[in-house]
Amino acid sequence: VERVKILDKLLSDGGSWTTAQITGSLDISRPTARRTMTELTILGLVDMHPKLGTEDVIEYNEEKKIRLKT
């Protein structure tokens, strides 16, 4: 259900969202949002990046941003 909610929002709102946007507007907890973002990345639907900074390593608890692949 969470994957569908997030994917639906990505498609309708420009293709990129942060963890904070997901938790704030979709009433999804941070751990569930992070897990679902990771699932969408594994499925090959989105790319996930750290929201701030330019580090290549994504820490589990940090704010993340996902973007739909073309």
C-alpha positions as a Markdown table, in Angstrom:
| # | Residue | x | y | z |
|---|---|---|---|---|
| 1 | Val | 0.0 | 0.0 | 0.0 |
| 2 | Glu | 2.8 | 2.4 | 0.9 |
| 3 | Arg | 4.6 | 1.8 | -2.4 |
| 4 | Val | 1.5 | 2.6 | -4.3 |
| 5 | Lys | 0.9 | 5.8 | -2.3 |
| 6 | Ile | 4.5 | 7.0 | -2.8 |
| 7 | Leu | 4.6 | 6.1 | -6.5 |
| 8 | Asp | 1.3 | 7.8 | -7.1 |
| 9 | Lys | 2.6 | 11.0 | -5.5 |
| 10 | Leu | 5.8 | 10.8 | -7.5 |
| 11 | Leu | 3.9 | 10.6 | -10.7 |
| 12 | Ser | 1.6 | 13.4 | -9.9 |
| 13 | Asp | 4.0 | 15.8 | -8.2 |
| 14 | Gly | 7.0 | 16.1 | -10.5 |
| 15 | Gly | 8.9 | 13.0 | -9.8 |
| 16 | Ser | 11.0 | 13.6 | -6.7 |
| 17 | Trp | 10.2 | 13.5 | -3.0 |
| 18 | Thr | 12.1 | 13.6 | 0.3 |
| 19 | Thr | 11.6 | 11.5 | 3.4 |
| 20 | Ala | 10.1 | 14.5 | 5.2 |
| 21 | Gln | 7.6 | 15.2 | 2.4 |
| 22 | Ile | 6.5 | 11.6 | 2.4 |
| 23 | Thr | 6.0 | 11.3 | 6.1 |
| 24 | Gly | 4.3 | 14.7 | 6.3 |
| 25 | Ser | 1.8 | 14.4 | 3.5 |
| 26 | Leu | 1.1 | 10.7 | 3.3 |
| 27 | Asp | 0.8 | 9.9 | 7.0 |
| 28 | Ile | 3.6 | 7.3 | 6.8 |
| 29 | Ser | 6.1 | 6.8 | 9.6 |
| 30 | Arg | 9.8 | 7.6 | 8.9 |
| 31 | Pro | 10.9 | 3.9 | 9.2 |
| 32 | Thr | 8.2 | 2.9 | 6.8 |
| 33 | Ala | 9.0 | 5.7 | 4.4 |
| 34 | Arg | 12.7 | 4.8 | 4.4 |
| 35 | Arg | 11.9 | 1.1 | 3.8 |
| 36 | Thr | 9.5 | 1.8 | 1.0 |
| 37 | Met | 11.9 | 4.3 | -0.7 |
| 38 | Thr | 14.6 | 1.5 | -0.5 |
| 39 | Glu | 12.1 | -1.0 | -2.0 |
| 40 | Leu | 11.3 | 1.3 | -4.9 |
| 41 | Thr | 15.1 | 1.8 | -5.5 |
| 42 | Ile | 15.6 | -2.0 | -5.5 |
| 43 | Leu | 12.7 | -2.5 | -7.9 |
| 44 | Gly | 14.5 | 0.0 | -10.3 |
| 45 | Leu | 11.8 | 2.6 | -10.3 |
| 46 | Val | 13.6 | 5.4 | -8.6 |
| 47 | Asp | 17.1 | 6.7 | -7.8 |
| 48 | Met | 17.8 | 7.5 | -4.1 |
| 49 | His | 20.3 | 10.2 | -3.0 |
| 50 | Pro | 21.2 | 11.9 | 0.3 |
| 51 | Lys | 19.1 | 15.1 | 0.5 |
| 52 | Leu | 22.0 | 17.2 | 1.8 |
| 53 | Gly | 25.7 | 17.1 | 0.9 |
| 54 | Thr | 27.5 | 15.2 | -1.9 |
| 55 | Glu | 28.5 | 12.0 | -0.1 |
| 56 | Asp | 28.1 | 8.8 | -2.1 |
| 57 | Val | 27.3 | 6.8 | 1.1 |
| 58 | Ile | 23.7 | 6.9 | 2.2 |
| 59 | Glu | 23.3 | 6.4 | 5.9 |
| 60 | Tyr | 20.1 | 4.6 | 7.0 |
| 61 | Asn | 18.7 | 7.3 | 9.3 |
| 62 | Glu | 19.5 | 10.4 | 7.2 |
| 63 | Glu | 17.1 | 12.4 | 5.2 |
| 64 | Lys | 16.9 | 11.0 | 1.6 |
| 65 | Lys | 15.4 | 12.0 | -1.7 |
| 66 | Ile | 14.0 | 9.8 | -4.4 |
| 67 | Arg | 13.6 | 10.6 | -8.0 |
| 68 | Leu | 11.7 | 8.7 | -10.6 |
| 69 | Lys | 13.8 | 7.1 | -13.3 |
| 70 | Thr | 13.0 | 8.1 | -16.9 |
